[in-house]
Short mmCIF file of C-alpha atoms and ligand atoms in Angstrom, two decimals:
data_model
loop_
_atom_site.label_atom_id
_atom_site.label_comp_id
_atom_site.label_asym_id
_atom_site.label_seq_id
_atom_site.Cartn_x
_atom_site.Cartn_y
_atom_site.Cartn_z
CA MET A 1 0.00 0.00 0.00
CA LYS A 2 1.32 3.40 -0.99
CA GLY A 3 0.60 4.98 2.42
CA ASP A 4 3.04 2.55 4.06
CA VAL A 5 6.06 4.02 2.24
CA LYS A 6 8.08 5.84 4.87
CA ALA A 7 11.49 6.05 3.17
CA THR A 8 12.79 9.52 2.42
CA THR A 9 15.60 8.81 -0.03
CA PRO A 10 15.04 7.72 -3.63
CA GLU A 11 17.22 4.60 -3.17
CA ALA A 12 15.32 3.43 -0.09
CA THR A 13 11.94 4.12 -1.71
CA ALA A 14 12.85 2.35 -4.93
CA SER A 15 14.25 -0.73 -3.22
CA SER A 16 11.27 -1.09 -0.88
CA GLU A 17 8.81 -0.78 -3.78
CA ALA A 18 10.83 -3.08 -6.02
CA VAL A 19 10.63 -5.80 -3.37
CA ARG A 20 6.86 -5.77 -3.69
CA ARG A 21 6.53 -5.29 -7.44
CA GLU A 22 8.64 -6.51 -10.29
CA PHE A 23 9.58 -3.78 -12.74
CA SER A 24 9.74 -4.67 -16.45
CA PRO A 25 11.20 -1.78 -18.49
CA GLY A 26 9.23 -1.25 -21.69
CA LEU A 27 6.64 -3.75 -20.32
CA ALA A 28 8.77 -6.43 -22.00
CA GLY A 29 7.07 -9.79 -21.59
CA VAL A 30 4.11 -8.31 -19.66
CA PRO A 31 0.79 -9.29 -21.29
CA ALA A 32 -1.23 -6.08 -21.70
CA ALA A 33 -4.36 -7.67 -23.24
CA ARG A 34 -6.04 -10.87 -24.30
CA SER A 35 -6.42 -10.91 -28.08
CA SER A 36 -7.59 -13.29 -30.80
CA ILE A 37 -6.37 -11.17 -33.71
CA SER A 38 -2.88 -12.49 -34.47
CA PHE A 39 -0.30 -14.92 -33.18
CA VAL A 40 3.45 -15.04 -33.62
CA ASN A 41 5.98 -17.72 -32.71
CA GLY A 42 9.46 -16.29 -33.10
CA GLU A 43 11.21 -19.62 -32.57
CA THR A 44 9.52 -21.36 -35.49
CA GLY A 45 8.79 -18.31 -37.67
CA LEU A 46 4.99 -18.63 -37.50
CA LEU A 47 2.66 -15.67 -38.02
CA GLU A 48 -1.12 -16.12 -38.16
CA TYR A 49 -3.94 -13.62 -38.59
CA ARG A 50 -7.11 -14.96 -36.94
CA GLY A 51 -5.54 -18.41 -37.06
CA ILE A 52 -4.64 -18.34 -40.78
CA ARG A 53 -0.96 -18.51 -41.72
CA ILE A 54 0.47 -15.40 -43.34
CA GLU A 55 1.85 -17.49 -46.23
CA GLU A 56 -1.70 -18.56 -47.18
CA LEU A 57 -3.04 -15.03 -46.98
CA ALA A 58 -0.15 -13.64 -49.03
CA GLU A 59 -0.76 -16.22 -51.72
CA HIS A 60 -4.56 -16.29 -51.93
CA SER A 61 -6.04 -13.20 -50.28
CA SER A 62 -6.13 -9.47 -50.99
CA PHE A 63 -5.44 -6.62 -48.60
CA LEU A 64 -9.13 -5.69 -48.30
CA GLU A 65 -10.19 -9.30 -47.73
CA THR A 66 -7.46 -9.67 -45.08
CA THR A 67 -8.66 -6.43 -43.49
CA TYR A 68 -12.19 -7.84 -43.30
CA LEU A 69 -10.77 -10.99 -41.67
CA LEU A 70 -8.86 -8.93 -39.10
CA LEU A 71 -11.84 -6.71 -38.29
CA TYR A 72 -14.61 -9.32 -38.21
CA ASP A 73 -12.78 -12.54 -37.31
CA ARG A 74 -13.84 -14.48 -40.42
CA LEU A 75 -13.29 -14.50 -44.15
CA PRO A 76 -16.14 -12.70 -45.93
CA ASP A 77 -18.44 -14.43 -48.40
CA GLN A 78 -18.52 -12.96 -51.93
CA THR A 79 -21.42 -10.56 -51.21
CA GLU A 80 -19.78 -9.27 -48.03
CA LEU A 81 -16.43 -8.81 -49.77
CA ASP A 82 -18.03 -7.00 -52.73
CA ARG A 83 -19.88 -4.66 -50.40
CA PHE A 84 -16.83 -3.92 -48.26
CA THR A 85 -14.66 -3.35 -51.36
CA SER A 86 -17.29 -1.07 -52.90
CA ASP A 87 -17.71 0.92 -49.65
CA VAL A 88 -13.94 1.44 -49.37
CA THR A 89 -13.67 2.34 -53.07
CA GLN A 90 -16.44 4.94 -52.76
CA HIS A 91 -14.86 6.64 -49.74
CA ARG A 92 -11.39 7.22 -51.20
CA ARG A 93 -11.89 10.89 -51.97
CA ILE A 94 -10.83 13.46 -49.38
CA LYS A 95 -12.57 16.78 -48.80
CA TYR A 96 -10.95 19.75 -50.51
CA ARG A 97 -10.34 21.25 -47.08
CA ILE A 98 -8.21 18.22 -46.13
CA THR A 99 -6.28 18.77 -49.39
CA ASP A 100 -5.91 22.46 -48.45
CA LEU A 101 -4.63 21.45 -45.03
CA ILE A 102 -2.03 19.17 -46.68
CA LYS A 103 -1.04 22.00 -49.06
CA CYS A 104 -0.33 24.24 -46.07
CA LEU A 105 2.19 21.80 -44.57
CA PRO A 106 5.90 22.47 -45.18
CA GLU A 107 7.27 20.38 -48.06
CA GLN A 108 10.39 19.48 -46.08
CA GLY A 109 8.28 18.06 -43.23
CA HIS A 110 8.09 14.31 -42.55
CA PRO A 111 5.24 12.58 -44.46
CA MET A 112 4.24 10.69 -41.29
CA ASP A 113 3.55 14.04 -39.60
CA ALA A 114 1.40 15.07 -42.57
CA LEU A 115 -0.47 11.76 -42.39
CA GLN A 116 -0.98 12.07 -38.65
CA ALA A 117 -2.27 15.66 -38.94
CA ALA A 118 -4.65 14.81 -41.80
CA VAL A 119 -6.00 11.69 -40.06
CA ALA A 120 -6.63 13.65 -36.86
CA ALA A 121 -8.39 16.32 -38.95
CA LEU A 122 -10.63 13.67 -40.57
CA GLY A 123 -12.15 13.12 -37.14
CA MET A 124 -13.38 16.72 -37.19
CA PHE A 125 -15.28 16.10 -40.43
CA TYR A 126 -16.74 12.72 -39.44
CA PRO A 127 -17.66 12.90 -35.75
CA ALA A 128 -17.42 9.43 -34.23
CA ARG A 129 -17.88 9.97 -30.52
CA HIS A 130 -20.38 7.11 -30.16
CA VAL A 131 -17.73 4.46 -30.50
CA LEU A 132 -20.00 1.58 -29.45
CA ASP A 133 -22.44 2.24 -32.30
CA PRO A 134 -21.83 -0.48 -34.97
CA GLN A 135 -22.54 2.03 -37.76
CA VAL A 136 -19.93 4.42 -36.39
CA GLN A 137 -17.49 1.52 -36.11
CA TYR A 138 -18.06 0.30 -39.68
CA TRP A 139 -17.99 3.66 -41.46
CA SER A 140 -15.01 4.97 -39.48
CA ALA A 141 -13.05 1.84 -40.42
CA VAL A 142 -14.09 2.17 -44.08
CA ARG A 143 -13.12 5.87 -44.20
CA LEU A 144 -9.75 5.40 -42.53
CA ILE A 145 -8.77 2.46 -44.76
CA ALA A 146 -10.03 4.25 -47.88
CA LYS A 147 -8.65 7.74 -47.25
CA MET A 148 -5.20 7.10 -45.83
CA PRO A 149 -3.70 6.13 -49.24
CA THR A 150 -5.29 9.26 -50.80
CA ILE A 151 -3.73 11.47 -48.11
CA VAL A 152 -0.30 9.85 -48.53
CA ALA A 153 -0.39 10.14 -52.34
CA ALA A 154 -1.63 13.75 -52.14
CA TYR A 155 1.26 14.84 -49.90
CA HIS A 156 3.74 12.91 -52.08
CA ARG A 157 2.65 14.95 -55.12
CA LEU A 158 1.76 18.29 -53.55
CA ARG A 159 5.11 18.70 -51.81
CA ARG A 160 6.85 18.37 -55.20
CA GLY A 161 4.58 21.04 -56.64
CA ASP A 162 2.50 18.52 -58.67
CA GLU A 163 -1.31 18.47 -58.72
CA GLN A 164 -3.15 15.91 -56.60
CA VAL A 165 -4.44 12.95 -58.68
CA GLN A 166 -8.01 11.91 -57.88
CA PRO A 167 -8.67 8.22 -57.11
CA ARG A 168 -10.05 5.95 -59.82
CA ASP A 169 -12.92 3.65 -58.86
CA ASP A 170 -12.03 1.02 -61.48
CA LEU A 171 -8.65 0.30 -59.83
CA ASP A 172 -8.09 -1.93 -56.82
CA HIS A 173 -6.74 -0.66 -53.48
CA ALA A 174 -3.02 -0.98 -54.26
CA GLY A 175 -3.35 -0.19 -57.99
CA ASN A 176 -5.27 2.98 -57.22
CA PHE A 177 -2.64 4.12 -54.70
CA LEU A 178 0.13 3.71 -57.28
CA TYR A 179 -2.03 5.51 -59.84
CA MET A 180 -2.59 8.44 -57.45
CA LEU A 181 1.19 8.67 -56.97
CA THR A 182 2.23 8.58 -60.61
CA GLU A 183 -0.93 9.32 -62.66
CA THR A 184 -0.17 6.11 -64.56
CA VAL A 185 -2.08 2.85 -64.29
CA PRO A 186 0.48 0.43 -62.84
CA ASP A 187 1.53 -2.95 -64.16
CA PRO A 188 -0.88 -5.46 -62.46
CA LEU A 189 2.11 -7.45 -61.18
CA ILE A 190 3.46 -4.40 -59.36
CA ALA A 191 0.04 -3.58 -57.92
CA LYS A 192 -0.27 -7.20 -56.75
CA MET A 193 3.14 -6.98 -55.14
CA LEU A 194 2.21 -3.83 -53.23
CA ASP A 195 -1.07 -5.46 -52.17
CA THR A 196 0.95 -8.39 -50.77
CA CYS A 197 3.24 -5.95 -48.90
CA LEU A 198 0.10 -4.42 -47.35
CA ILE A 199 -1.13 -7.88 -46.25
CA LEU A 200 2.26 -8.64 -44.67
CA HIS A 201 2.32 -5.35 -42.72
CA ALA A 202 -1.36 -5.33 -41.68
CA GLU A 203 -0.97 -6.78 -38.19
CA HIS A 204 1.68 -7.98 -35.75
CA THR A 205 0.34 -8.61 -32.23
CA MET A 206 1.14 -6.17 -29.40
CA ASN A 207 3.71 -3.87 -31.00
CA ALA A 208 4.38 -0.29 -29.88
CA SER A 209 1.98 1.51 -32.26
CA THR A 210 -0.83 -0.97 -31.61
CA PHE A 211 -0.36 -0.57 -27.87
CA SER A 212 -0.36 3.20 -28.24
CA GLY A 213 -3.62 3.04 -30.24
CA MET A 214 -5.15 0.73 -27.63
CA VAL A 215 -4.26 3.08 -24.77
CA THR A 216 -6.01 5.89 -26.65
CA ALA A 217 -8.94 3.57 -27.50
CA SER A 218 -9.32 2.67 -23.82
CA THR A 219 -10.19 6.31 -23.07
CA LEU A 220 -13.09 5.88 -25.55
CA ALA A 221 -11.57 8.50 -27.84
CA ASP A 222 -12.86 8.38 -31.43
CA PRO A 223 -11.13 6.06 -33.96
CA TYR A 224 -9.48 8.93 -35.90
CA THR A 225 -7.71 9.94 -32.69
CA VAL A 226 -6.84 6.29 -32.00
CA VAL A 227 -5.25 5.90 -35.44
CA SER A 228 -3.44 9.24 -35.29
CA SER A 229 -1.87 8.21 -31.93
CA ALA A 230 -0.72 4.96 -33.49
CA ILE A 231 0.71 6.79 -36.53
CA GLY A 232 2.78 8.99 -34.19
CA THR A 233 4.22 5.91 -32.48
CA LEU A 234 4.92 4.07 -35.74
CA LYS A 235 7.00 7.01 -36.99
CA GLY A 236 9.89 6.39 -34.56
CA PRO A 237 13.09 4.86 -35.98
CA LEU A 238 12.93 1.92 -33.57
CA HIS A 239 9.56 0.88 -35.02
CA GLY A 240 8.46 1.79 -38.55
CA GLY A 241 11.55 3.50 -39.91
CA ALA A 242 13.76 0.50 -40.78
CA ALA A 243 12.78 0.13 -44.48
CA GLN A 244 13.96 3.67 -45.18
CA GLU A 245 17.19 3.11 -43.25
CA THR A 246 17.83 -0.13 -45.18
CA VAL A 247 17.63 1.66 -48.52
CA ASP A 248 19.85 4.49 -47.17
CA MET A 249 22.38 1.83 -46.16
CA LEU A 250 22.25 0.12 -49.59
CA GLU A 251 22.80 3.46 -51.29
CA GLU A 252 25.73 4.17 -49.01
CA ILE A 253 27.27 0.78 -49.95
CA GLY A 254 26.82 1.68 -53.63
CA SER A 255 28.12 -1.47 -55.38
CA VAL A 256 28.31 -5.23 -54.93
CA ASP A 257 32.13 -5.23 -54.44
CA HIS A 258 31.80 -2.91 -51.44
CA VAL A 259 29.33 -5.14 -49.61
CA ARG A 260 31.69 -7.35 -47.60
CA PRO A 261 34.16 -4.63 -46.50
CA TYR A 262 31.24 -2.33 -45.61
CA ILE A 263 29.51 -4.95 -43.47
CA MET A 264 32.74 -6.03 -41.76
CA GLN A 265 33.53 -2.42 -40.93
CA ARG A 266 30.02 -1.72 -39.70
CA LEU A 267 29.92 -4.76 -37.44
CA ALA A 268 33.44 -4.06 -36.13
CA ALA A 269 32.20 -0.58 -35.18
CA LYS A 270 29.29 -2.28 -33.30
CA GLN A 271 26.76 -0.77 -35.70
CA LYS A 272 23.69 -2.74 -36.67
CA LEU A 273 22.91 -3.92 -40.15
CA MET A 274 19.61 -2.27 -41.04
CA GLY A 275 16.76 -4.60 -42.01
CA PHE A 276 18.32 -7.39 -39.94
CA GLY A 277 17.26 -8.72 -36.55
CA HIS A 278 13.93 -8.82 -34.73
CA ARG A 279 12.85 -8.75 -31.10
CA ILE A 280 10.56 -11.76 -31.61
CA TYR A 281 11.91 -13.75 -34.56
CA LYS A 282 14.99 -15.85 -33.93
CA VAL A 283 14.66 -17.50 -37.33
CA LYS A 284 14.11 -15.67 -40.61
CA ASP A 285 10.99 -13.49 -40.46
CA PRO A 286 8.31 -15.40 -42.46
CA ARG A 287 7.26 -12.09 -44.06
CA ALA A 288 10.81 -11.50 -45.31
CA ILE A 289 10.79 -14.96 -46.95
CA ILE A 290 7.57 -14.11 -48.84
CA LEU A 291 8.81 -10.65 -49.83
CA GLN A 292 12.13 -11.99 -51.01
CA LYS A 293 10.36 -14.41 -53.37
CA LEU A 294 8.22 -11.57 -54.74
CA ALA A 295 11.21 -9.28 -55.10
CA GLN A 296 13.11 -12.06 -56.84
CA ARG A 297 10.33 -12.32 -59.43
CA LEU A 298 9.81 -8.64 -60.03
CA LEU A 299 13.11 -6.96 -59.34
CA ALA A 300 15.60 -9.61 -60.39
CA GLU A 301 13.82 -11.22 -63.32
CA SER A 302 11.59 -8.49 -64.81
CA TRP A 303 13.34 -5.27 -63.91
CA ARG A 304 16.90 -6.42 -63.24
CA SER A 305 17.12 -3.79 -60.51
CA PRO A 306 20.70 -3.01 -59.41
CA LEU A 307 19.38 -2.10 -55.93
CA TYR A 308 17.92 -5.60 -55.60
CA LYS A 309 21.20 -7.21 -56.71
CA LEU A 310 22.94 -5.23 -54.01
CA ALA A 311 20.31 -6.19 -51.40
CA GLU A 312 20.72 -9.87 -52.27
CA GLU A 313 24.47 -9.66 -51.74
CA VAL A 314 24.03 -7.80 -48.43
CA GLU A 315 21.64 -10.51 -47.28
CA ARG A 316 24.05 -13.26 -48.32
CA VAL A 317 26.99 -11.74 -46.44
CA GLY A 318 24.77 -10.66 -43.51
CA GLU A 319 23.42 -14.21 -43.14
CA GLU A 320 26.93 -15.64 -43.24
CA LEU A 321 28.06 -13.34 -40.42
CA LEU A 322 24.95 -13.01 -38.25
CA ALA A 323 22.77 -16.12 -38.65
CA GLY A 324 24.75 -17.85 -35.90
CA LYS A 325 23.41 -15.23 -33.46
CA GLY A 326 19.80 -15.77 -34.62
CA ILE A 327 19.89 -12.54 -36.65
CA HIS A 328 18.35 -12.70 -40.12
CA ALA A 329 16.76 -10.32 -42.65
CA ASN A 330 13.43 -8.94 -41.41
CA VAL A 331 10.30 -7.77 -43.27
CA ASP A 332 11.75 -4.30 -43.83
CA PHE A 333 14.86 -5.56 -45.61
CA TYR A 334 13.10 -6.13 -48.94
CA SER A 335 10.03 -3.90 -48.55
CA GLY A 336 12.13 -0.72 -48.85
CA VAL A 337 13.78 -2.02 -52.03
CA LEU A 338 10.34 -2.76 -53.50
CA TYR A 339 8.86 0.63 -52.55
CA LYS A 340 11.87 2.46 -53.94
CA THR A 341 11.54 0.61 -57.23
CA MET A 342 7.83 1.49 -57.33
CA GLY A 343 8.76 5.19 -57.32
CA LEU A 344 8.10 6.11 -53.69
CA ASP A 345 10.32 8.65 -51.97
CA GLU A 346 12.21 7.00 -49.10
CA ASP A 347 10.62 9.07 -46.36
CA PHE A 348 7.21 7.73 -47.49
CA PHE A 349 7.97 4.08 -46.76
CA THR A 350 6.63 4.31 -43.21
CA CYS A 351 3.40 5.82 -44.57
CA VAL A 352 2.86 2.67 -46.65
CA PHE A 353 3.40 0.68 -43.47
CA ALA A 354 0.73 2.84 -41.76
CA MET A 355 -1.71 2.35 -44.71
CA ALA A 356 -1.39 -1.39 -44.04
CA ARG A 357 -1.22 -1.41 -40.25
CA VAL A 358 -4.39 0.69 -39.95
CA SER A 359 -6.27 -2.61 -40.38
CA GLY A 360 -4.57 -4.12 -37.34
CA TRP A 361 -4.99 -0.93 -35.30
CA LEU A 362 -8.72 -0.87 -36.07
CA ALA A 363 -9.10 -4.57 -35.24
CA HIS A 364 -7.47 -3.93 -31.85
CA TRP A 365 -9.63 -0.83 -31.37
CA LEU A 366 -12.80 -2.92 -31.88
CA GLU A 367 -11.50 -5.66 -29.60
CA GLN A 368 -10.51 -3.16 -26.91
CA ILE A 369 -13.77 -1.25 -26.72
CA LYS A 370 -15.89 -4.42 -26.73
CA ASP A 371 -14.66 -5.16 -23.22
CA ASN A 372 -13.02 -1.90 -22.26
CA LYS A 373 -10.87 -1.19 -19.25
CA LEU A 374 -9.05 2.14 -19.15
CA PHE A 375 -5.28 1.61 -19.35
CA ARG A 376 -3.80 3.03 -16.21
CA PRO A 377 -0.51 1.27 -15.42
CA ASP A 378 1.39 1.94 -12.24
CA GLN A 379 4.89 3.24 -11.65
CA ILE A 380 7.61 2.65 -9.12
CA TYR A 381 8.23 6.05 -7.59
CA ASP A 382 11.90 6.68 -6.96
CA GLY A 383 11.84 10.33 -5.96
CA PRO A 384 12.05 11.88 -2.48
CA HIS A 385 9.29 12.37 0.11
CA GLY A 386 8.74 15.04 2.72
CA ARG A 387 10.71 17.86 1.12
CA GLY A 388 9.74 21.30 2.51
CA TYR A 389 8.88 24.29 0.34
CA VAL A 390 11.80 26.78 0.37
CA PRO A 391 10.90 30.41 -0.37
CA ILE A 392 12.76 31.67 -3.46
CA GLU A 393 14.91 34.15 -1.54
CA ARG A 394 16.31 31.34 0.59
CA ARG A 395 17.16 29.00 -2.33
CA PRO A 396 20.78 28.72 -3.50
CA GLY A 397 21.32 31.40 -6.12
CA GLY A 398 18.26 33.32 -4.84
CA ARG A 399 18.57 37.07 -4.51
CA GLY A 400 17.30 37.22 -0.91
C1 COA B 1 15.00 -5.01 -34.35
C2 COA B 1 16.00 -4.88 -33.20
C3 COA B 1 15.76 -3.54 -32.50
C4 COA B 1 15.75 -6.02 -32.23
O1 COA B 1 16.78 -6.03 -31.36
P1 COA B 1 16.75 -6.64 -29.88
O2 COA B 1 15.98 -7.89 -29.84
O3 COA B 1 16.37 -5.57 -28.94
O4 COA B 1 18.24 -7.05 -29.75
P2 COA B 1 19.44 -6.11 -29.37
O5 COA B 1 19.39 -4.80 -30.08
O6 COA B 1 19.54 -6.09 -27.89
O7 COA B 1 20.65 -6.96 -29.98
C5 COA B 1 21.10 -8.20 -29.45
C6 COA B 1 22.44 -8.55 -30.06
O8 COA B 1 22.27 -8.76 -31.47
C7 COA B 1 22.99 -7.80 -32.21
N1 COA B 1 22.15 -7.33 -33.31
C8 COA B 1 20.80 -7.18 -33.31
N2 COA B 1 20.40 -6.72 -34.49
C9 COA B 1 21.50 -6.57 -35.24
C10 COA B 1 21.71 -6.12 -36.55
N3 COA B 1 20.70 -5.70 -37.31
N4 COA B 1 22.96 -6.08 -37.03
C11 COA B 1 23.99 -6.50 -36.27
N5 COA B 1 23.86 -6.93 -35.01
C12 COA B 1 22.62 -6.97 -34.50
C13 COA B 1 23.27 -6.66 -31.24
O9 COA B 1 24.40 -5.91 -31.60
C14 COA B 1 23.45 -7.43 -29.95
O10 COA B 1 24.73 -8.01 -29.97
P3 COA B 1 25.57 -8.20 -28.60
O11 COA B 1 24.71 -9.06 -27.72
O12 COA B 1 26.81 -8.84 -29.06
O13 COA B 1 25.74 -6.81 -28.05
C15 COA B 1 17.45 -4.96 -33.76
O14 COA B 1 17.67 -6.20 -34.35
C16 COA B 1 17.76 -3.82 -34.72
O15 COA B 1 18.02 -2.68 -34.27
N6 COA B 1 17.75 -4.12 -36.05
C17 COA B 1 18.06 -3.12 -37.05
C18 COA B 1 16.84 -2.22 -37.30
C19 COA B 1 15.71 -2.95 -37.96
O16 COA B 1 15.87 -3.58 -39.00
N7 COA B 1 14.51 -2.81 -37.37
C20 COA B 1 13.28 -3.34 -37.93
C21 COA B 1 12.72 -4.44 -37.12
S1 COA B 1 11.33 -5.16 -37.92
#
C-alpha cells in the first residue's frame, strides 16, 4: 500500500517498492491484453492472422479481404467482400479542405507528420464519438482504410509542386494508390506486389503503435484519434523507420564489391545492419521470406534492378556473419527495395506501413472497446518524500 512508504531517499523508496513489485522496463514480456487477432511464434517463424498462416493469406487473399478478416474474425463471403470493397472504393476521396490542409504543410516536413495531422483532422469532419455504435465503427473503419492512401499520395505529389491525382474507382486498393502517386495505371504485377506488402504489414500482435492506439482507445476516444496516436508511435526509428534506413544503407554501400568490407567495418564498429534482426523472430521473419520471393520475381527477373542485386548480396553476407546469433533479414529488408523501385520517396515508406497497419490498429480498437478497461498502469516512484517548500529568496542562487 502506498501509504506505508516511509522512506525519504530515492534509493530506499525504490528498493522497498521493487521488493513488492517486479519492474519490467518497456513492459517487455508483460501481457497487456487478451487478443484473438494475431499470433506469432518467433522460434519457429509462424505468423497467423485470426488463425490463418500469413503465407496462405499472401498467396490467396487481398489486402481488403485480409482487413475484413482482421476486423470481423472471419473470411467474408462474396457478397460481403463485394460490399466492403465497394464501400472502401467509394470513400477514397478526401474533402478539398483536407487537401488544403495538406497543401499548407511544409514540403520538407516528414510525411508521417502530414499523415498524422490529416487523419486527426478527418475526425473533425466525421464525428465518431459514439464508439460503441456499430454504424460508427463500420464507417469509421471504411473511411480510414479508404482515405489514408489518398492522403499519402496527395502529400507525395503536392510537396513536389504537382497536382493531386483523384482516385479511380475502377482500380483496386493498391493499384489505385500507385495511380494516385504517378498518374499512370500500374503494371498489375506491381500492384499485386504492393497489395501483398500491405497484407504482410497489416498486423503484428502487441507492438508499440498498436499498444499506443489501444491506450487511446481505452479512453473511448474516437477512432481517428486512435489511429493518429498509433501513426505517431509508428514514426519512430525503432519501429516503422527500418525500411527507409535499409535503402539508405544500400545506397551508401553503392556497389556489390563494397558489400563485404562495408559490413565487416560496420559490425566491427558495433553498428547494426539495417533490415536485420527482430525482437521476436529468432529464425528468418516469415514475411521476409515471402517478400524476397516476390522481389526475386519482379526486381531480379523483370526489372533487373541493381538495388535488388545489391540487397541480395548484403543478405548473403549478412546471413553468413549473423545467422549464428539468430539474426536474419526482417520484413523491412526487402520492402524498402520494393517501394523504392515502385517510385516512392524513401521518407514515405513508413506511410505505406501505416496504410497497411491501420487494419490491425482498427481490429485492436474494436476488440478493446468491446470489453473496455481504461489503461492506467502503475509506476515505481523513486523520488524523495517530505521535502519542505523553500521560499525563493532562501534558495541557493536566490537574490534574498
Ligand atoms: C529489431 C531490433 C531492434 C531487435 O533487437 P533486440 O531484440 O532488442 O536485440 P538487441 O538490439 O539487444 O541486440 C542483441 C544482439 O544482437 C545484435 N544485433 C541485433 N540486431 C542486429 C543487426 N541488425 N545487425 C547487427 N547486429 C545486431 C546486437 O548488436 C546485440 O549483440 P551483442 O549481444 O553482441 O551486443 C534490432 O535487431 C535492430 O536494431 N535491427 C536493425 C533495425 C531494424 O531492421 N529494425 C526493424 C525491425 S522489424
